[in-house]
Coordinates of C-alpha atoms in Angstrom, one line a residue:
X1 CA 84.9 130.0 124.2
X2 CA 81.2 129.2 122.8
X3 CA 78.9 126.8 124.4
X4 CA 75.7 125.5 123.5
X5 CA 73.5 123.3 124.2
X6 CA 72.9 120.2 122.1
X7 CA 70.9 117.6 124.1
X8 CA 68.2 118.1 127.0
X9 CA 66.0 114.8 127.7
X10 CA 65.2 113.6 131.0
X11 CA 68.4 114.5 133.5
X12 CA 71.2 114.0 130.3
X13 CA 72.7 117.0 128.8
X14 CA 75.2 117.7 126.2
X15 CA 76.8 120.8 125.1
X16 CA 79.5 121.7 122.6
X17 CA 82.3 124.0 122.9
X18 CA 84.2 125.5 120.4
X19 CA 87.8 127.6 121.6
X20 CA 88.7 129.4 118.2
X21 CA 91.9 129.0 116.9
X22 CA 92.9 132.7 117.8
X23 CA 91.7 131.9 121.5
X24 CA 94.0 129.0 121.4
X25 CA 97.1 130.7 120.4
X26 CA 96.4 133.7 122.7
X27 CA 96.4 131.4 125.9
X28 CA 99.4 129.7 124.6
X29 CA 101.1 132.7 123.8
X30 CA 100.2 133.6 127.4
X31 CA 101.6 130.4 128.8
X32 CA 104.8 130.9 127.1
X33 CA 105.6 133.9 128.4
X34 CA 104.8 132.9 131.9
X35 CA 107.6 130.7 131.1
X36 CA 109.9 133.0 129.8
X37 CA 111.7 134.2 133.3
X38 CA 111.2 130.9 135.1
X39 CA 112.8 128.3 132.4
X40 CA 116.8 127.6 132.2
X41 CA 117.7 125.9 129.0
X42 CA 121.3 125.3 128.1
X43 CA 123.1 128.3 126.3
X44 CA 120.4 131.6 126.8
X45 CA 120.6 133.9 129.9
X46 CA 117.9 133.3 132.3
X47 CA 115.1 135.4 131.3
X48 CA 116.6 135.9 127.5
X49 CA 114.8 132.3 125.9
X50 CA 113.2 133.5 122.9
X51 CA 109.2 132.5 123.0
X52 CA 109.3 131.3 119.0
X53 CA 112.2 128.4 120.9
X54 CA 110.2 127.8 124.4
X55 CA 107.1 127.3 121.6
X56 CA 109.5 124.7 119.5
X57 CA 110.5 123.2 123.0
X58 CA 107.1 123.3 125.2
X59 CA 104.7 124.0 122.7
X60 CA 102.7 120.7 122.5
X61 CA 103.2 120.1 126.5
X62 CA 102.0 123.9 127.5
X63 CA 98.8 123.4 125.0
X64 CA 97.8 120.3 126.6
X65 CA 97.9 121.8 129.5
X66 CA 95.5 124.7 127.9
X67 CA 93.1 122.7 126.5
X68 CA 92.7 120.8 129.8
X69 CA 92.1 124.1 131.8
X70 CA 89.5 124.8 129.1
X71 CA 87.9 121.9 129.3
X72 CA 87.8 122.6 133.2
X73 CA 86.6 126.3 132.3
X74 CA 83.9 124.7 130.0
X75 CA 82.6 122.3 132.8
X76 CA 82.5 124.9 135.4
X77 CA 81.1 127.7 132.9
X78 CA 78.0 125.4 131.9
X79 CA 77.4 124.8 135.6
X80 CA 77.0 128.2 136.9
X81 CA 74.8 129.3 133.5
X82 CA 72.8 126.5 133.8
X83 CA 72.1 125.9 137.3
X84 CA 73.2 122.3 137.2
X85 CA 74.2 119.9 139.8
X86 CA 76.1 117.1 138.7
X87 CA 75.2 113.6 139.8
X88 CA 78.1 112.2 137.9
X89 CA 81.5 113.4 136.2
X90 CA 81.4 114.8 132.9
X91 CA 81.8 112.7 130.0
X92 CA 84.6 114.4 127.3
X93 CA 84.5 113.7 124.1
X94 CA 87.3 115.2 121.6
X95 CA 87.0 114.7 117.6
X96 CA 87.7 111.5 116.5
X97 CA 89.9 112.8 113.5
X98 CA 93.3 113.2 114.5
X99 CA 94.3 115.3 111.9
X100 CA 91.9 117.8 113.2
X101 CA 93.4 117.7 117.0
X102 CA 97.2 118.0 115.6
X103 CA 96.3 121.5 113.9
X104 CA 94.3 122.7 117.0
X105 CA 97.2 121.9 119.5
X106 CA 99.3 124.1 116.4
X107 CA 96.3 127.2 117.0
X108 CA 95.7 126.6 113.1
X109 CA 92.0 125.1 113.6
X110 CA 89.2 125.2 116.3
X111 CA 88.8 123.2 118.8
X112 CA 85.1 121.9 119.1
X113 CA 84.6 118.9 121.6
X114 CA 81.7 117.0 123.1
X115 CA 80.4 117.4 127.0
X116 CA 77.9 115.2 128.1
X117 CA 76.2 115.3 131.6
X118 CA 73.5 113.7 133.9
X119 CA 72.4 115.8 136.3
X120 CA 70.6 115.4 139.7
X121 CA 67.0 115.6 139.6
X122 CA 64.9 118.2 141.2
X123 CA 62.6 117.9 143.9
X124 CA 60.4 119.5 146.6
X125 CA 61.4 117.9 150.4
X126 CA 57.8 117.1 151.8
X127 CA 56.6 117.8 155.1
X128 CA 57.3 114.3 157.0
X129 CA 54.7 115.4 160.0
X130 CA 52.1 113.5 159.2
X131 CA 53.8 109.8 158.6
X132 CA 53.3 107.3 161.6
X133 CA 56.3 104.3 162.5
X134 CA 55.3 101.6 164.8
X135 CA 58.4 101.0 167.0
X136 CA 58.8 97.4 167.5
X137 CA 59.8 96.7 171.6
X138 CA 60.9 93.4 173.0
X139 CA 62.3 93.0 176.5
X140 CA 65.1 90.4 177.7
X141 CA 63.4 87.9 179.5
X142 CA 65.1 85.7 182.9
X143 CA 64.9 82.6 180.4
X144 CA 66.9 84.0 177.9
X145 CA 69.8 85.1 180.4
X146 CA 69.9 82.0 181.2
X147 CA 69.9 80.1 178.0
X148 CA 73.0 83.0 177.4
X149 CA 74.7 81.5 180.7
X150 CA 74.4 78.2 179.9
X151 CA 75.6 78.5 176.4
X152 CA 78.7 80.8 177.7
X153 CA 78.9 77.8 180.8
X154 CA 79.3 75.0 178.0
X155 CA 81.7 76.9 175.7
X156 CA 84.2 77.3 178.7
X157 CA 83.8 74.2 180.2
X158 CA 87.1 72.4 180.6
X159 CA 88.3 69.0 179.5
X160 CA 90.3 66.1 181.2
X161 CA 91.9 62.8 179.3
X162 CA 89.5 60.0 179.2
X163 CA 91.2 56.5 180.7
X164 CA 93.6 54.8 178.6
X165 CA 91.7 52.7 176.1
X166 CA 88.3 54.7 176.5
X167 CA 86.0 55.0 173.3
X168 CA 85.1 59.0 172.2
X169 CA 81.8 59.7 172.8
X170 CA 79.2 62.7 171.3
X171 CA 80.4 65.4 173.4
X172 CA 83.8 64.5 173.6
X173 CA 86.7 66.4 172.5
X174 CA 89.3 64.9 170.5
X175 CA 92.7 65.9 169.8
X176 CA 93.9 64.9 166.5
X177 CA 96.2 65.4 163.3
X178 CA 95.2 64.8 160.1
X179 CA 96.5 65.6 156.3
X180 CA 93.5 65.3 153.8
X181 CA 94.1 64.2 150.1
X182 CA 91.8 64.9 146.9
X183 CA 92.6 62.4 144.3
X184 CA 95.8 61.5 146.1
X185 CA 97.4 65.0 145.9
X186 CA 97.3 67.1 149.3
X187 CA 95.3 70.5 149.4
X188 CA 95.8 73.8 151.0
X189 CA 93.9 74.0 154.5
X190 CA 94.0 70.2 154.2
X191 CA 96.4 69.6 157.3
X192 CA 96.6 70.5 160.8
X193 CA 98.3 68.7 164.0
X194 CA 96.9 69.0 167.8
X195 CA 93.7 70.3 166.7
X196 CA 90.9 70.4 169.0
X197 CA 87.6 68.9 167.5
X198 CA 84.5 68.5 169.6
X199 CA 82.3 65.5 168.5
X200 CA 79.0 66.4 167.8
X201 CA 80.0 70.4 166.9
X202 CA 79.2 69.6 163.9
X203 CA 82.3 72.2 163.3
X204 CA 84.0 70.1 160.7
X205 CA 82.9 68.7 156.9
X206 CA 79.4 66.5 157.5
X207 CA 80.3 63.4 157.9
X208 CA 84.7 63.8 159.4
X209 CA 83.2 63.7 162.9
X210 CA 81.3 60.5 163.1
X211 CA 83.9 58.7 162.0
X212 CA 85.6 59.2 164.9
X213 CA 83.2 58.1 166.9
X214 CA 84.9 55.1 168.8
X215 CA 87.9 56.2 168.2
X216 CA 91.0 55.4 170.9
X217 CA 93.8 58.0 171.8
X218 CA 96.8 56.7 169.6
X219 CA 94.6 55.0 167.0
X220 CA 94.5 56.0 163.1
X221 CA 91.9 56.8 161.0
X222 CA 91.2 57.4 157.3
X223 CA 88.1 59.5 157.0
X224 CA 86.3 60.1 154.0
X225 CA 84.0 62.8 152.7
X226 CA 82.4 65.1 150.3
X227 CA 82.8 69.0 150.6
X228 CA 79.4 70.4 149.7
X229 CA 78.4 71.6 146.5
X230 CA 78.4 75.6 148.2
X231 CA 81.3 75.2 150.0
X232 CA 83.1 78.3 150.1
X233 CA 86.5 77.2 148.8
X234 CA 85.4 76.7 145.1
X235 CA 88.3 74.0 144.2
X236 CA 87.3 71.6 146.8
X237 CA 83.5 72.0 146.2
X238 CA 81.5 68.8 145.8
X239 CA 85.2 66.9 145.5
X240 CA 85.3 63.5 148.0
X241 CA 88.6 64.2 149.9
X242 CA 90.3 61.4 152.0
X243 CA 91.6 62.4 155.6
X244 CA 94.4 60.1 157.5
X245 CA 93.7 60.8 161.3
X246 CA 95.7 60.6 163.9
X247 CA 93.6 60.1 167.3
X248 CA 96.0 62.1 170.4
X249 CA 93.7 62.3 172.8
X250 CA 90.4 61.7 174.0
X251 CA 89.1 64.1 176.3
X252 CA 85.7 64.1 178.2
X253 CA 83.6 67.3 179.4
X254 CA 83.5 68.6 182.1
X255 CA 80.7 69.6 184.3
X256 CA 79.4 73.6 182.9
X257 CA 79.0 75.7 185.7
X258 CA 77.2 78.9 186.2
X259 CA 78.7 80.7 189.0
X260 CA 81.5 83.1 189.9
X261 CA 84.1 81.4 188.7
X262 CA 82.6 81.1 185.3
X263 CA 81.9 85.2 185.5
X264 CA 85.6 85.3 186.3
X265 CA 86.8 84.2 183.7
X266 CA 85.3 86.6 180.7
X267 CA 86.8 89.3 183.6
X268 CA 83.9 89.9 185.4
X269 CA 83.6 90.1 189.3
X270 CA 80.9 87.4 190.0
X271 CA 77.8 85.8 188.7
X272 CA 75.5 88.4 189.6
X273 CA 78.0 91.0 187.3
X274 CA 78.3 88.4 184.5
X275 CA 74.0 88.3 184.1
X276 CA 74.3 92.0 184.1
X277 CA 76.3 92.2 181.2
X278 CA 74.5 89.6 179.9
X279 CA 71.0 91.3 180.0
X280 CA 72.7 94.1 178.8
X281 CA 74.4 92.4 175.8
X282 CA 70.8 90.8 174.5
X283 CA 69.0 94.1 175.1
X284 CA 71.6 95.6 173.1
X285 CA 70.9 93.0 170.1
X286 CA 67.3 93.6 170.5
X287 CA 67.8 97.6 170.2
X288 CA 69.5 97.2 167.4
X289 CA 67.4 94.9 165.7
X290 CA 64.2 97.5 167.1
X291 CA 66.2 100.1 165.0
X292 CA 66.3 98.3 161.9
X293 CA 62.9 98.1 161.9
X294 CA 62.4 101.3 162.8
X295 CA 64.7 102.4 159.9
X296 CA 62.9 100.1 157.4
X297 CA 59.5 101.4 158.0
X298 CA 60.7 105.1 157.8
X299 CA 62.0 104.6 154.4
X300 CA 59.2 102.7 153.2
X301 CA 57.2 105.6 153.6
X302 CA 59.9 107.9 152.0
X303 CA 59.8 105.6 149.2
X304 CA 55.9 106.1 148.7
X305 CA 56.3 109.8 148.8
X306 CA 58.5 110.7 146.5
X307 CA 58.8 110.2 143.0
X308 CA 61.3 111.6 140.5
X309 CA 63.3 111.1 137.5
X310 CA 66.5 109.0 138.4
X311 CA 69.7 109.6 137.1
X312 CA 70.3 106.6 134.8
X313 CA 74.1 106.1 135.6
X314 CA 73.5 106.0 138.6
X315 CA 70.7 102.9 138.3
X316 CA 72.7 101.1 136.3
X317 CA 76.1 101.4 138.9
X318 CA 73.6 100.5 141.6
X319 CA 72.3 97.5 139.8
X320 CA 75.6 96.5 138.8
X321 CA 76.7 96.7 142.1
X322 CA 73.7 94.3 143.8
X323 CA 73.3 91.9 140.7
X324 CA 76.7 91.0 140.9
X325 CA 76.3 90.1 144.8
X326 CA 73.0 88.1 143.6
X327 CA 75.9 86.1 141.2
X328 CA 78.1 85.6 143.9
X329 CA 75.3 84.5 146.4
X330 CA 74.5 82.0 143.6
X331 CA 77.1 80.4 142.8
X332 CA 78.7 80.2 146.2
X333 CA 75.9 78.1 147.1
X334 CA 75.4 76.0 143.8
X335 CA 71.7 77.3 143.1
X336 CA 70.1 79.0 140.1
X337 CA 67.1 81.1 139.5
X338 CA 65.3 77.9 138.6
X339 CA 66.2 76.8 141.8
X340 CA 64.8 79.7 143.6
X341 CA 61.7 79.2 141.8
X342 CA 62.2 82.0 139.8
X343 CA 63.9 83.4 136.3
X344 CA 67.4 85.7 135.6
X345 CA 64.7 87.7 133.8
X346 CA 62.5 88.5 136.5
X347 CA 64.9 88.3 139.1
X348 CA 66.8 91.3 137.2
X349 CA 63.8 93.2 136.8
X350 CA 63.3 93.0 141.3
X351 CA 66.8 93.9 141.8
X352 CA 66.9 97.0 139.3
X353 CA 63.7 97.8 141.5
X354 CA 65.4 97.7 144.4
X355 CA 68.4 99.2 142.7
X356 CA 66.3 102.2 141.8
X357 CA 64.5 102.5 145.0
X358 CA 68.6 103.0 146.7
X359 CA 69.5 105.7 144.7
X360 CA 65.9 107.5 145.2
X361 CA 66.4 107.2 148.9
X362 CA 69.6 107.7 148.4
X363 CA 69.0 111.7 146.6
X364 CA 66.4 112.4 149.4
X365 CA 68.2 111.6 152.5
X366 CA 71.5 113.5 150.8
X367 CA 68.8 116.7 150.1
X368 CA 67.1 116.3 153.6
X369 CA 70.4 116.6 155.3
X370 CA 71.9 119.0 153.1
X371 CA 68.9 121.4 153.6
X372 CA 69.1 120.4 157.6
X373 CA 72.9 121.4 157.2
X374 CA 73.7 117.6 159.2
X375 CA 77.5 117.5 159.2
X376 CA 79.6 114.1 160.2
X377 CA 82.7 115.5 163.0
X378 CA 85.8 114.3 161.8
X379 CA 86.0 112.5 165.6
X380 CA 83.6 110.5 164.4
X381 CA 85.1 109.5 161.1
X382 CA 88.3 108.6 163.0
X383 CA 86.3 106.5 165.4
X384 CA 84.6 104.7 162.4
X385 CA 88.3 104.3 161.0
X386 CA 89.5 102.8 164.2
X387 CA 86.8 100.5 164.3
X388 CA 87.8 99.6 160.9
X389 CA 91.3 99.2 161.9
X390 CA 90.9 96.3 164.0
X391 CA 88.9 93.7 161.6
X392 CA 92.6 93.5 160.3
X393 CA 94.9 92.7 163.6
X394 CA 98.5 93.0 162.2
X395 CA 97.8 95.2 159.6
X396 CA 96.2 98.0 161.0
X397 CA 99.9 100.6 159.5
X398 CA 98.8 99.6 155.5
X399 CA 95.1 99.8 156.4
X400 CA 95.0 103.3 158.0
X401 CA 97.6 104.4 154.7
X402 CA 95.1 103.3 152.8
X403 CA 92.3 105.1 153.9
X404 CA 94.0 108.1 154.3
X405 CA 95.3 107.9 150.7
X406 CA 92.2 107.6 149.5
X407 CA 89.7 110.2 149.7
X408 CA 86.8 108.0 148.5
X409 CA 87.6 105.0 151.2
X410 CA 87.1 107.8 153.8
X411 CA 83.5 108.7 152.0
X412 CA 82.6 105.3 152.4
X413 CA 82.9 105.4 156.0
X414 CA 81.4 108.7 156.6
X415 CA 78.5 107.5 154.2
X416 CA 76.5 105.3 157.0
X417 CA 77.2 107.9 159.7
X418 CA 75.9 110.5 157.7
X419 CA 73.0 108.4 156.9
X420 CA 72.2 107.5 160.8
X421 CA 72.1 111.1 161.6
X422 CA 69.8 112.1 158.8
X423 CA 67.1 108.9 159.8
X424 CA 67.6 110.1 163.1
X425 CA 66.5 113.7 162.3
X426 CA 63.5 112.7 159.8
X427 CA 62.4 110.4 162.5
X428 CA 62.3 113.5 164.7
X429 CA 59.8 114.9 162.4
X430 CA 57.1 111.8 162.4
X431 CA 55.2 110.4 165.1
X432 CA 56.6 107.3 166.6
X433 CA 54.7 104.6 168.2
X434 CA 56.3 101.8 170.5
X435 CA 54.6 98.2 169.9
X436 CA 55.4 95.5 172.2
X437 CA 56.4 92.7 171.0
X438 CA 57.8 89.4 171.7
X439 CA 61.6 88.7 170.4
X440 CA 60.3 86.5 167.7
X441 CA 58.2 88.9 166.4
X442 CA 60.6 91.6 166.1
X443 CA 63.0 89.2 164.6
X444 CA 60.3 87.4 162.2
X445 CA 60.5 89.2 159.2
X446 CA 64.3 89.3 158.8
X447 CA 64.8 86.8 156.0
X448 CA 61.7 88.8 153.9
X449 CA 63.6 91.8 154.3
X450 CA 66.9 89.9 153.2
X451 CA 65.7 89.0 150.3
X452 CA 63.5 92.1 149.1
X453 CA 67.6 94.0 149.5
X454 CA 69.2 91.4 147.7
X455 CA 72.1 91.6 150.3
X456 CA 74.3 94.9 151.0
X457 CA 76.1 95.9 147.6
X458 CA 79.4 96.8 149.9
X459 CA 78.2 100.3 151.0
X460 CA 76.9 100.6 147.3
X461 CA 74.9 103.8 147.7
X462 CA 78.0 105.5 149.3
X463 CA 80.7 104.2 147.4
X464 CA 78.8 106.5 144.8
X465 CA 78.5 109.5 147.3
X466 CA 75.8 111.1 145.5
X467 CA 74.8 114.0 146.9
X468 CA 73.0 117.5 146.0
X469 CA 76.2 118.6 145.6
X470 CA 76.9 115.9 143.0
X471 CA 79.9 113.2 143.7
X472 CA 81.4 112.3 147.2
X473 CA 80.8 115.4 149.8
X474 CA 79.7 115.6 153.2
X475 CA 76.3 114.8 152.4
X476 CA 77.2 111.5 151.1
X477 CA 74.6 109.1 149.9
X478 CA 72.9 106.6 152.2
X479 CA 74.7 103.2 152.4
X480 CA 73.4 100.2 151.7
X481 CA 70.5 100.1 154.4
X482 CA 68.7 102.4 151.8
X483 CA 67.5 99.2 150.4
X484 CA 66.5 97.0 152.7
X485 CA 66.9 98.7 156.0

């Protein structure tokens, strides 16, 4: 087998291999008689199948079986004598004359075919000593426990039937049935009976509930309004849609009360339990959201350090990946780049930013935890599956066959663990600072932040599972937190 290399720019390689014809037939030959004592055919003694038939019989099989192990050979061979990591798989590519394939796979003519690579980049891993994150820290105030009680008060309040002939108010409930029509015909999710709507929810299409203001228990209704331009359902959006209602029942609130009883029923002991688990609930949210930032200011400053050729591919996946959320967004809500005060142009040339800063952060959190030697436990894994498991109640047999089919699936979810433990240990390196700072603060630059990540790609960084090591390993590559964060 000769190699050499044809092509070095940037992180793209190629190479050429050529198997001479002799090498071809003696790995055949070789095959064959492996064969020889193991094959039964009809009419020869086991072990007595002349080679010249199993060649007649197997011949084209067993050499596409040999050039496949040489191709193999070839990829691992240029590897090792190069030094290379891979960032993607190699790209094949056999000569395009057939006639030239049929007399290799006959050992009468080379074999000389095409390997192309991208390889990861190289790079020193700085000393992170010297970089500062502000720790944003907002406490749980009494006032907003008890804006939490309140709302949890009025969302379990109970309801009793308004006197016969009484008029549904804002804040009533109403029990109704309705089957909705769009130019006449009836429409999937366009019919219910006994369903509970609470006037002034705003819950239902703008515009279905105050028609039934004033409306009597036993009385019919026909409704009529517009789905939006974004609704999600894109064969009702921006259609008017015409609703007979049924009126059931009129039901008036009760009175919300924050006390024991109320703590009772989400299963707590009493009140003083229930603002407990409250307090801890918000604090929770604001930990989270303290992390976040946390996280976002960390790989700011990674991004700032390093800079390093980017393995094109990989870009272009990434970009992929987040331009066609940017699409979706879109057109889900009836907007264009106009619209957003902006073009598809320059839009494309922020997201490929973005797209490039992923991958970057993605290849220097996979080296840092590589070279740190941060390993995900497979309990942890399983607890990430379970997790996963029930987001699909009913389900959960196919889901967990799934991911356990599927090698890459389970990358996926050990990508953002792996992640979380590497931002943990770099932010063990650098000096944090806690800020205090009010809940609004810590919460004020969400929607910048949203819109500089042009939403989460679906885990796009790990689906990839870049690593040093090249595709999907422990090391996986940060998910999609690497952008916006």
């Amino acid at each position: 087998m000769q190699v050499t290399e044809t092509k070095s720019e940037g992180l793209k390689r190629e190479f050429q291999v050529v198997l001479a014809a002799a090498e071809l037939e003696d790995r055949l030959t070789t095959e064959l008689a492996g064969m020889k004592d193991k094959v039964q055919l009809k009419g020869f003694r086991p072990g007595k199948v002349p080679v010249a038939h199993l060649r007649r019989v197997y011949g084209r099989s067993i050499m596409a079986d040999v050039v496949q192990n040489a191709v193999n050979e070839a990829n691992q061979k240029i590897l090792e004598e190069n030094k290379l990591k891979l960032a993607l798989e190699p790209q094949i590519k056999m000569p395009e004359d057939k006639a030239e394939i049929e007399k290799a796979l006959d050992a009468k003519a080379d074999l000389a075919f095409q390997v192309a690579l991208e390889v990861m980049p190289t790079f020193e891993l700085q000393d992170h000593s010297d970089i500062t994150v502000t720790k944003p820290v907002a406490t749980v105030s009494d006032e907003e426990v008890e804006t939490a009680l309140k709302r949890m008060a009025e969302q379990s309040r109970s309801y009793a039937d308004r006197p016969e002939g009484s008029a549904a108010e804002t804040g009533d409930r109403v029990v109704i049935d309705f089957v909705g029509r769009i130019g006449g015909e009836t429409f999937e999710g366009g019919s219910a009976e006994d369903a509970d709507l609470d006037l002034g929810s705003n819950t239902f299409i703008p515009g279905f509930e105050d028609q039934l203001l004033g409306a009597k228990a036993g009385e019919a209704r026909t409704v009529t309004v517009t789905f939006p331009e974004g609704y999600p359902a894109e064969h009702l959006a921006g259609k008017e849609a015409v609703f007979d209602v049924t009126v059931k029942a009129v039901k008036a609130p009760g009175e919300a009360q924050i006390d024991d009883e109320l703590a009772k029923t989400f299963g707590l002991e009493n009140l003083d339990a229930l603002k407990d688990a409250v307090r801890k609930s918000l604090a929770n949210e604001l930990d989270a959201q303290s992390r976040r930032r946390v996280k976002k200011a960390l790989l700011d400053a990674l991004d700032a350090r390093y800079a390093f050729d980017l393995p094109p591919t990989l870009v272009h996946q990434e970009f992929a990946a987040v331009w066609a959320q940017v699409e979706a967004d879109l057109k889900s809500r009836g907007k264009t780049f106009e619209d957003e005060g902006t073009t598809e142009e320059k839009a494309q040339g922020e997201y490929r930013r973005i797209a490039e800063r992923r991958v970057r952060l993605g290849l220097v959190l996979a080296q840092v935890g590589e070279t740190a030697d941060i390993k995900v436990p497979d309990e942890e894994v399983n607890q990430a599956l379970i997790a996963r498991l029930r987001q699909f109640p009913g389900q959960e047999r196919e889901v967990y066959d799934f991911y356990r089919k599927n090698p890459q699936a389970m990358a996926e979810l050990r990508a953002p663990l792996f992640e979380e433990k590497v931002v943990d240990h770099v932010l063990g390196q650098v000096k944090l600072v806690e800020e205090p700072v009010s809940k609004e603060a810590l919460f004020a630059d969400d929607e910048d932040e949203a819109a500089e990540a042009a939403a989460p790609a679906s885990e796009a960084g790990a689906s990839k599972g870049v690593t040093s090591e090249g595709v999907t390993s422990e090391g996986s590559a940060p998910s999609h937190e690497t952008g916006a964060a």
